[in-house]
Tab-separated table of N, CA and C in Angstrom:
chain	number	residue	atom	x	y	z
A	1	UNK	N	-8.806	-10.061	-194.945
A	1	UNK	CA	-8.864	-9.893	-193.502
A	1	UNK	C	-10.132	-9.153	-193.086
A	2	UNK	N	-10.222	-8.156	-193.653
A	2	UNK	CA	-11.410	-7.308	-193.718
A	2	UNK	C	-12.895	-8.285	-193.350
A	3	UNK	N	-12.817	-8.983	-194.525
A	3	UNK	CA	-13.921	-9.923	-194.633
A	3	UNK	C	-13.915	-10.969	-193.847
A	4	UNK	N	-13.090	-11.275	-193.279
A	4	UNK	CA	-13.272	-12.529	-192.057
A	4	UNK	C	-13.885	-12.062	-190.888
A	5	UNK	N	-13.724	-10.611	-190.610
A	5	UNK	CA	-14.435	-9.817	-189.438
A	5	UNK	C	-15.607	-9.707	-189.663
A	6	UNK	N	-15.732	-9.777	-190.919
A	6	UNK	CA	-17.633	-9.392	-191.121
A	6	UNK	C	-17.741	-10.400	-190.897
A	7	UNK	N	-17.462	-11.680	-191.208
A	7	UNK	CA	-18.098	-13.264	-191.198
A	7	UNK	C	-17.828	-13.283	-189.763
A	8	UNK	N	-17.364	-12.940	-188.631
A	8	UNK	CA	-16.886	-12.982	-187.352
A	8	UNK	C	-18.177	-11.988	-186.579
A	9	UNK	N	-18.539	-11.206	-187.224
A	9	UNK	CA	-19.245	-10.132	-186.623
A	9	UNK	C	-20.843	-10.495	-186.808
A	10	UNK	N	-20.788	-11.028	-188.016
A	10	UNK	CA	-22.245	-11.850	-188.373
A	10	UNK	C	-22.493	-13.222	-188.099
A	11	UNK	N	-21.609	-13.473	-187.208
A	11	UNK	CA	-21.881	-14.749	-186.616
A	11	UNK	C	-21.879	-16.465	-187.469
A	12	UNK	N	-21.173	-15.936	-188.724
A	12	UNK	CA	-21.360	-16.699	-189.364
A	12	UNK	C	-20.375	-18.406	-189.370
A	13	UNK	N	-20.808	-18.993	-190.196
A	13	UNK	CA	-19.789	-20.588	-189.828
A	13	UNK	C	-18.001	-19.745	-191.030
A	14	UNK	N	-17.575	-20.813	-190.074
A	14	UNK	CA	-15.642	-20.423	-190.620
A	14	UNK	C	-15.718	-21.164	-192.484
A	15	UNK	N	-16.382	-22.418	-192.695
A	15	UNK	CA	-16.321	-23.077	-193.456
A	15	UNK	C	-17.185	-22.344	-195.222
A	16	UNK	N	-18.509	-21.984	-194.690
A	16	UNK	CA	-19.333	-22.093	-195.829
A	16	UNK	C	-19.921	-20.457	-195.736
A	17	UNK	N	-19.817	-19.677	-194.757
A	17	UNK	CA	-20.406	-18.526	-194.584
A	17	UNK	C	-21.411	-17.891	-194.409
A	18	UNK	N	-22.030	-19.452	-194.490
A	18	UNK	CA	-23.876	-19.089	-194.796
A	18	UNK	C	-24.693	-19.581	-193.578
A	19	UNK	N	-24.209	-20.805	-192.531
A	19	UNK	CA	-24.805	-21.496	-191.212
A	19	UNK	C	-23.759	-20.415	-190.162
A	20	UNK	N	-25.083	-20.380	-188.831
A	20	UNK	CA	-24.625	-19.853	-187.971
A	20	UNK	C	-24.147	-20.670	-186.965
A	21	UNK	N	-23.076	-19.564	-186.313
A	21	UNK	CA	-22.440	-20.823	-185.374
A	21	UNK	C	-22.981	-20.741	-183.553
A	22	UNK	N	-23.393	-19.243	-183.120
A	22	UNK	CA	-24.707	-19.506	-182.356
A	22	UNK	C	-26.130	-19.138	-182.427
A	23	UNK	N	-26.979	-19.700	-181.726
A	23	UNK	CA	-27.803	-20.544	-181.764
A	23	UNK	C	-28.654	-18.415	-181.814
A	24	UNK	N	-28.414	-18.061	-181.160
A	24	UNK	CA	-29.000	-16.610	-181.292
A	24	UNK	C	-27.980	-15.704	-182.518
A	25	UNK	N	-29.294	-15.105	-183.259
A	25	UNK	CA	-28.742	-14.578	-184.409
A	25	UNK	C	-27.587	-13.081	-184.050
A	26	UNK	N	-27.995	-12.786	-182.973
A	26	UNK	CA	-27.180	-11.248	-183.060
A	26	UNK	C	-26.164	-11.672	-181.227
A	27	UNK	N	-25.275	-11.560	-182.135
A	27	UNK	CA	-23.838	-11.363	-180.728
A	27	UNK	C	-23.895	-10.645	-180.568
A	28	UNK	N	-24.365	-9.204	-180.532
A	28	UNK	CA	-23.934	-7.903	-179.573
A	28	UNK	C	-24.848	-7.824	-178.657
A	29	UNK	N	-26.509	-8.150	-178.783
A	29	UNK	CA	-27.093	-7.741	-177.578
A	29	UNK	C	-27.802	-8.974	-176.444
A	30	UNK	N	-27.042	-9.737	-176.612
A	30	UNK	CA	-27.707	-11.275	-175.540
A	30	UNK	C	-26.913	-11.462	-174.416
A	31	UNK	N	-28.041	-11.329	-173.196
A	31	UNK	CA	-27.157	-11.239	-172.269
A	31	UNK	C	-27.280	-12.851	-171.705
A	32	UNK	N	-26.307	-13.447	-170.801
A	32	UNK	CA	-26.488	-15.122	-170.592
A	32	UNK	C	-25.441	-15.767	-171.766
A	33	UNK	N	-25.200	-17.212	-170.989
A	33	UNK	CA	-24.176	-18.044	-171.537
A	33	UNK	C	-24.618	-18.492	-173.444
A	34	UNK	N	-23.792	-18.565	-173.856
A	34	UNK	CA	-24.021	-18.405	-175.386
A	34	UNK	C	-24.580	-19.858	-175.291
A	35	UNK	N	-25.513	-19.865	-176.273
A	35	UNK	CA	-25.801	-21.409	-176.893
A	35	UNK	C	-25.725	-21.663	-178.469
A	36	UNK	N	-24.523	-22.493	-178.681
A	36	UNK	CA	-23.851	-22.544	-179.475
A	36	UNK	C	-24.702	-23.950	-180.491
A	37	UNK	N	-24.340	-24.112	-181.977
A	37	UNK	CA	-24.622	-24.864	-182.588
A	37	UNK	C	-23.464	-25.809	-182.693
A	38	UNK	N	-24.179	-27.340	-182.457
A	38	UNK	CA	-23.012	-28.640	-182.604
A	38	UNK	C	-22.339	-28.223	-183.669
A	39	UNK	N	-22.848	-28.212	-184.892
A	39	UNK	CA	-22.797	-28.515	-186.125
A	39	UNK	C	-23.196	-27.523	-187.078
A	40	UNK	N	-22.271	-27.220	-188.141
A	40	UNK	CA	-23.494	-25.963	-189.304
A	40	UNK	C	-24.332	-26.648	-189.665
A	41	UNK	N	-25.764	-25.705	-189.852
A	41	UNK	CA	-27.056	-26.364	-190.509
A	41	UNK	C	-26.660	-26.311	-192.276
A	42	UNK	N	-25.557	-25.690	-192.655
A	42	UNK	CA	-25.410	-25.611	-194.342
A	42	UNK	C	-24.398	-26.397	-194.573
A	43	UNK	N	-23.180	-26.549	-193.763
A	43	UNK	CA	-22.598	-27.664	-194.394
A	43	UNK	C	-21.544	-28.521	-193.414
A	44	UNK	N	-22.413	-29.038	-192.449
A	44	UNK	CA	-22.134	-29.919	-191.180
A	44	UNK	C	-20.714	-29.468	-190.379
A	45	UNK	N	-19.977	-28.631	-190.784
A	45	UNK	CA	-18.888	-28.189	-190.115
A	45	UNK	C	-19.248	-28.386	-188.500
A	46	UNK	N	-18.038	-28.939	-188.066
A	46	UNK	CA	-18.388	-29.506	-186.636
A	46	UNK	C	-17.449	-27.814	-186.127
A	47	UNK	N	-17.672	-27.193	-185.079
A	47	UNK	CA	-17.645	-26.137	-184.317
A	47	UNK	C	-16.731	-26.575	-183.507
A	48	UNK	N	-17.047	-27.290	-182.137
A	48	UNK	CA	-16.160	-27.706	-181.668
A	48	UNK	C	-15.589	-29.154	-181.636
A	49	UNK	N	-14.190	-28.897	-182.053
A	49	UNK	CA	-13.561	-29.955	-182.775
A	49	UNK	C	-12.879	-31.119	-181.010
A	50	UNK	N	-12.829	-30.463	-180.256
A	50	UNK	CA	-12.929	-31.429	-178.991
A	50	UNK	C	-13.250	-31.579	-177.652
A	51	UNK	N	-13.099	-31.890	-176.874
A	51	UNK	CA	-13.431	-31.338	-175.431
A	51	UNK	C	-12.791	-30.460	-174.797
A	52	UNK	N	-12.687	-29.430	-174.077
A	52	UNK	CA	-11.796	-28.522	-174.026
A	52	UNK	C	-11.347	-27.748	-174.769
A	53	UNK	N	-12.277	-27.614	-176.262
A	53	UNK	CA	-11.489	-27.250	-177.254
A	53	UNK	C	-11.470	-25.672	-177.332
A	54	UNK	N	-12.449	-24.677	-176.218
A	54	UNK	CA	-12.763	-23.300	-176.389
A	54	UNK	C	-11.939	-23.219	-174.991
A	55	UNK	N	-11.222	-23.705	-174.364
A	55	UNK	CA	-10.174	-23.219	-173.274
A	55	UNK	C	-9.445	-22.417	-173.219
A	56	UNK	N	-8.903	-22.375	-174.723
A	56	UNK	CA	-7.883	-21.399	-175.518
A	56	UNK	C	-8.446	-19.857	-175.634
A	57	UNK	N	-9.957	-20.041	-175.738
A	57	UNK	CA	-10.921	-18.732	-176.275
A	57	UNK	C	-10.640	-17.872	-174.813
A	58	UNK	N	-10.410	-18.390	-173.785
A	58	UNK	CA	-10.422	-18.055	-172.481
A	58	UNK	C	-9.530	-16.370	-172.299
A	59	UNK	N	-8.177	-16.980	-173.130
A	59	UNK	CA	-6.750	-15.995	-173.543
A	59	UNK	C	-7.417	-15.299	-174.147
A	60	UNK	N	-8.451	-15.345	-175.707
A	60	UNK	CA	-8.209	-14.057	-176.118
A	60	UNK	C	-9.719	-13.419	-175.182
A	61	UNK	N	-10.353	-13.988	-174.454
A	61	UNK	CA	-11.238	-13.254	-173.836
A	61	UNK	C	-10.713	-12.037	-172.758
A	62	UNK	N	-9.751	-12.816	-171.984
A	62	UNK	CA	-8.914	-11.988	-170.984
A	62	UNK	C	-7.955	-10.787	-172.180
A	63	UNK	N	-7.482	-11.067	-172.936
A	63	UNK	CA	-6.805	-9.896	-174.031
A	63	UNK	C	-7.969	-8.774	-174.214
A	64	UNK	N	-9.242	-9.397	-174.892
A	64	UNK	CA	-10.399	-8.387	-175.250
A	64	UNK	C	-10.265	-7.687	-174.023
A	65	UNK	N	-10.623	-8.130	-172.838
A	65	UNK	CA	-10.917	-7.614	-171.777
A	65	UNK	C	-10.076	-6.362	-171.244
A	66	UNK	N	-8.804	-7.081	-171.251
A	66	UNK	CA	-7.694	-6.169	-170.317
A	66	UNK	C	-7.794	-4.936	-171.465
A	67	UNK	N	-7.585	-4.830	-173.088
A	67	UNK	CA	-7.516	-3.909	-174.256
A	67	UNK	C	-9.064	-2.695	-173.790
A	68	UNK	N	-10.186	-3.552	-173.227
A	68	UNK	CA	-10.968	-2.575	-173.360
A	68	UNK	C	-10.911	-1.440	-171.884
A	69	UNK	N	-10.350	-2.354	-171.081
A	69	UNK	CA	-10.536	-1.430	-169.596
A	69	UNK	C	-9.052	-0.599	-169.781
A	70	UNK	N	-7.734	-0.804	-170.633
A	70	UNK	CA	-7.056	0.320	-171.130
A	70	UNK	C	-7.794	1.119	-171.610
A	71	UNK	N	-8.435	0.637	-172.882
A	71	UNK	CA	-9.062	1.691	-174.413
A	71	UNK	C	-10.211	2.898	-172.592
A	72	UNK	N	-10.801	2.050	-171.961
A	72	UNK	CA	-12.016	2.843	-171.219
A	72	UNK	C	-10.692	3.628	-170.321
A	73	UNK	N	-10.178	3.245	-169.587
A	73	UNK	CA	-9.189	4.527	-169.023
A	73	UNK	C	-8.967	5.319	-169.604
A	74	UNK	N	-7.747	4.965	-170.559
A	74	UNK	CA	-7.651	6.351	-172.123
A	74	UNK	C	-8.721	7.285	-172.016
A	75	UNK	N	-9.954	7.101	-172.263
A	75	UNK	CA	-11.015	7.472	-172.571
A	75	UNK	C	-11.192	8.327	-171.043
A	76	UNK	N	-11.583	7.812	-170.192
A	76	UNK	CA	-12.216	8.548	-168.903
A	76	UNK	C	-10.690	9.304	-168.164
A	77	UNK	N	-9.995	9.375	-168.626
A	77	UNK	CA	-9.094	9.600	-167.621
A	77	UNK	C	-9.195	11.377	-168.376
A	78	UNK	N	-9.687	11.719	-169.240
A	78	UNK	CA	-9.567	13.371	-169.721
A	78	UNK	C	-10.839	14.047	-169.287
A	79	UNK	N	-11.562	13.131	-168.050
A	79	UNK	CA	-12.854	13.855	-167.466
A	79	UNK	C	-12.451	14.255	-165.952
A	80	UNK	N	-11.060	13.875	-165.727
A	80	UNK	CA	-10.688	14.390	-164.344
A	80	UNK	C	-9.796	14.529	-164.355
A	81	UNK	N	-9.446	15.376	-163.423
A	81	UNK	CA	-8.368	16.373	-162.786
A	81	UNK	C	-6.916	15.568	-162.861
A	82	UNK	N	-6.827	14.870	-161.481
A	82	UNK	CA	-6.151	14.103	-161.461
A	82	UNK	C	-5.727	12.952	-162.620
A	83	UNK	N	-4.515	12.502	-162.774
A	83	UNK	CA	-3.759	11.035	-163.526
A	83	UNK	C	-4.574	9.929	-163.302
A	84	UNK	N	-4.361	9.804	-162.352
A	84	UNK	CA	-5.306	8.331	-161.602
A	84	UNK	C	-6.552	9.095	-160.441
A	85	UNK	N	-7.446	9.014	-161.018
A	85	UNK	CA	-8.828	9.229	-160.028
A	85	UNK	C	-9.578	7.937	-159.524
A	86	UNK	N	-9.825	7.307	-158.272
A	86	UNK	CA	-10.252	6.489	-158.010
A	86	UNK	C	-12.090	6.475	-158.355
A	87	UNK	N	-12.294	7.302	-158.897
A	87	UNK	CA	-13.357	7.578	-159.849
A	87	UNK	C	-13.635	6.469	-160.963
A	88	UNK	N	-12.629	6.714	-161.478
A	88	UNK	CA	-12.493	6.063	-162.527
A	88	UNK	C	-12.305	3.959	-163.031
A	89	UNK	N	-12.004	3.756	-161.656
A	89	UNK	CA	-12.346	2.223	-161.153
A	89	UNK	C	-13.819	1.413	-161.844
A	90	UNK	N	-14.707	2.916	-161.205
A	90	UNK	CA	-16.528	1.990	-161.390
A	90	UNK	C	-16.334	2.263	-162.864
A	91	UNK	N	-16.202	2.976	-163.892
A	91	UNK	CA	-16.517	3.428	-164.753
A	91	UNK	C	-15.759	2.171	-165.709
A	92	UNK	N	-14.566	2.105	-165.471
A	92	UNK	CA	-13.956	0.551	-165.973
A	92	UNK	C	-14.135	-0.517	-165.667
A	93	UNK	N	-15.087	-1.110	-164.705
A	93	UNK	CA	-15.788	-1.956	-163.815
A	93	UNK	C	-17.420	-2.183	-165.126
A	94	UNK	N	-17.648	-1.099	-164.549
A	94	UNK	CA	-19.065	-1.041	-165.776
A	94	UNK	C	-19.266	-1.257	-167.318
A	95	UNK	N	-17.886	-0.642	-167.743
A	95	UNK	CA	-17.492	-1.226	-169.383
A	95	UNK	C	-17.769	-2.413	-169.413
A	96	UNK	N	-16.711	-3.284	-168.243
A	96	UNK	CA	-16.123	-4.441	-168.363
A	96	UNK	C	-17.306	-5.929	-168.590
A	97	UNK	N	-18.163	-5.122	-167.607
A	97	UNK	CA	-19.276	-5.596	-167.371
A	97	UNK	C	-20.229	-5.966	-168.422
A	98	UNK	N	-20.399	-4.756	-168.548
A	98	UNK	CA	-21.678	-4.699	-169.901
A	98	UNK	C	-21.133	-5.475	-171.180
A	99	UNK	N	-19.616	-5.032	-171.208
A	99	UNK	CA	-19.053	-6.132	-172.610
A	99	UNK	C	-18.640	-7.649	-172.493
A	100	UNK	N	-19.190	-7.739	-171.154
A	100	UNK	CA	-18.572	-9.429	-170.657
A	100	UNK	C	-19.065	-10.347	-172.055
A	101	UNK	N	-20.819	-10.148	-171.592
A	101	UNK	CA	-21.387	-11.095	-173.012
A	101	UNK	C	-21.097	-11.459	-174.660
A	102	UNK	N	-20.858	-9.817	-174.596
A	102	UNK	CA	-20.207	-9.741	-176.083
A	102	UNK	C	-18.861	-10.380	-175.791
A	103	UNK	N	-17.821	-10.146	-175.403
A	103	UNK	CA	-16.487	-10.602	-175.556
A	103	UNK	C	-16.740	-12.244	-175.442
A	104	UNK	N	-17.970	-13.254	-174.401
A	104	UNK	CA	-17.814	-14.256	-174.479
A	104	UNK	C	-17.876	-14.932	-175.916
A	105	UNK	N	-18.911	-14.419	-176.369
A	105	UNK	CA	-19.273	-14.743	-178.293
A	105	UNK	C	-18.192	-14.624	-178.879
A	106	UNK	N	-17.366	-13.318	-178.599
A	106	UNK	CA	-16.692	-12.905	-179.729
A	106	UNK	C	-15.361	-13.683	-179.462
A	107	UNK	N	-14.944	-13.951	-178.500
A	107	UNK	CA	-13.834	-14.600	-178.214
A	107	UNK	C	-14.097	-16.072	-178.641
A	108	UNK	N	-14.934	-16.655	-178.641
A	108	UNK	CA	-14.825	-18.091	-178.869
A	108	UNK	C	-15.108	-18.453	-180.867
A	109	UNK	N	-15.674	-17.310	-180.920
A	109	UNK	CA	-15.967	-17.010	-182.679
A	109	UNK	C	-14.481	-16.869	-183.225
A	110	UNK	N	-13.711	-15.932	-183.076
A	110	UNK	CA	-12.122	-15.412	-182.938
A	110	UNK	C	-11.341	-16.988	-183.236
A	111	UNK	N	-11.612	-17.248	-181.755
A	111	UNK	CA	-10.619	-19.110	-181.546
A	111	UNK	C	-11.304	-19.905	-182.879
A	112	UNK	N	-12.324	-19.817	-183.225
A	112	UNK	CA	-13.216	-20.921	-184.220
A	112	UNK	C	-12.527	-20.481	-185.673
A	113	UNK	N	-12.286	-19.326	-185.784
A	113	UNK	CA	-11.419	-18.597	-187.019
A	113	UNK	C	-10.339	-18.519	-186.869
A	114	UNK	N	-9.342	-18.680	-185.894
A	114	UNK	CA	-7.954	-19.062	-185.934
A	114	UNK	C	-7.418	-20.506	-186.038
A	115	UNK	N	-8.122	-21.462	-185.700
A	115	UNK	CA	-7.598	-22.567	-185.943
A	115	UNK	C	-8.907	-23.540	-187.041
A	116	UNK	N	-9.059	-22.412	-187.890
A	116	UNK	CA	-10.189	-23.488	-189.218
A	116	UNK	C	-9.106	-24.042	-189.803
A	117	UNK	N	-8.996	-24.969	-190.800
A	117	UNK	CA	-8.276	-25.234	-191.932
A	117	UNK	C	-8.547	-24.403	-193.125
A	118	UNK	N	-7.672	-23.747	-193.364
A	118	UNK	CA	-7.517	-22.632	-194.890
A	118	UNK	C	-6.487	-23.305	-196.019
A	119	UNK	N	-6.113	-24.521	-195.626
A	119	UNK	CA	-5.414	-25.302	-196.883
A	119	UNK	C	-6.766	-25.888	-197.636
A	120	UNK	N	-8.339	-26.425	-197.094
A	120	UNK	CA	-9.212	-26.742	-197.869
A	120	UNK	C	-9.832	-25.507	-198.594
């Protein structure tokens, strides 16, 4: 399990470990719509297997999402006074923001590793 996150984190293909599956080498700092590879350049693994087929990535994008603007409340809510500070809105607004890009990569990388075939 361990090791599927690194292959998830390094952007790597589900199949062979060695072709990338987008087209920019580093998912954490690109901001703009991902541009993804048809196909691995090491061992033709097709990426997306149909039309509509990253629709699903959509769910765990909204999961990443909603987990981080909890995890950022948790977090900001021991810098003020008050339970609920309307303070604290922009500050989970701005997380949300800045991690949009990353969560788009990482969510559709996620979907590409949950439904590979692991019987081959």
């Amino acid at each position: 399990m361990s090791t599927t996150l690194v292959h998830i984190l390094k952007n790597e293909c589900p199949n062979c470990h060695k072709g990338k599956v987008f087209k920019d080498k580093n998912i954490f700092l690109n901001i703009g719509f991902p541009k993804m590879n048809e196909y691995c350049s090491h061992c033709n693994y097709k990426f997306q297997k149909e039309p509509g087929y990253f629709f699903g990535a959509m769910y765990v994008n909204y999961g990443l999402t909603v987990a981080q603007g909890i995890a950022t409340y948790c977090v900001a809510q021991f810098f003020f006074e008050k339970t609920f500070d309307l303070r604290i809105i922009p500050i989970i607004a701005a997380v949300i923001i800045c991690l949009s890009f990353f969560n788009l990569r990482f969510s559709r990388l996620l979907w590409i590793y949950m439904f590979k075939d692991y019987t081959s």
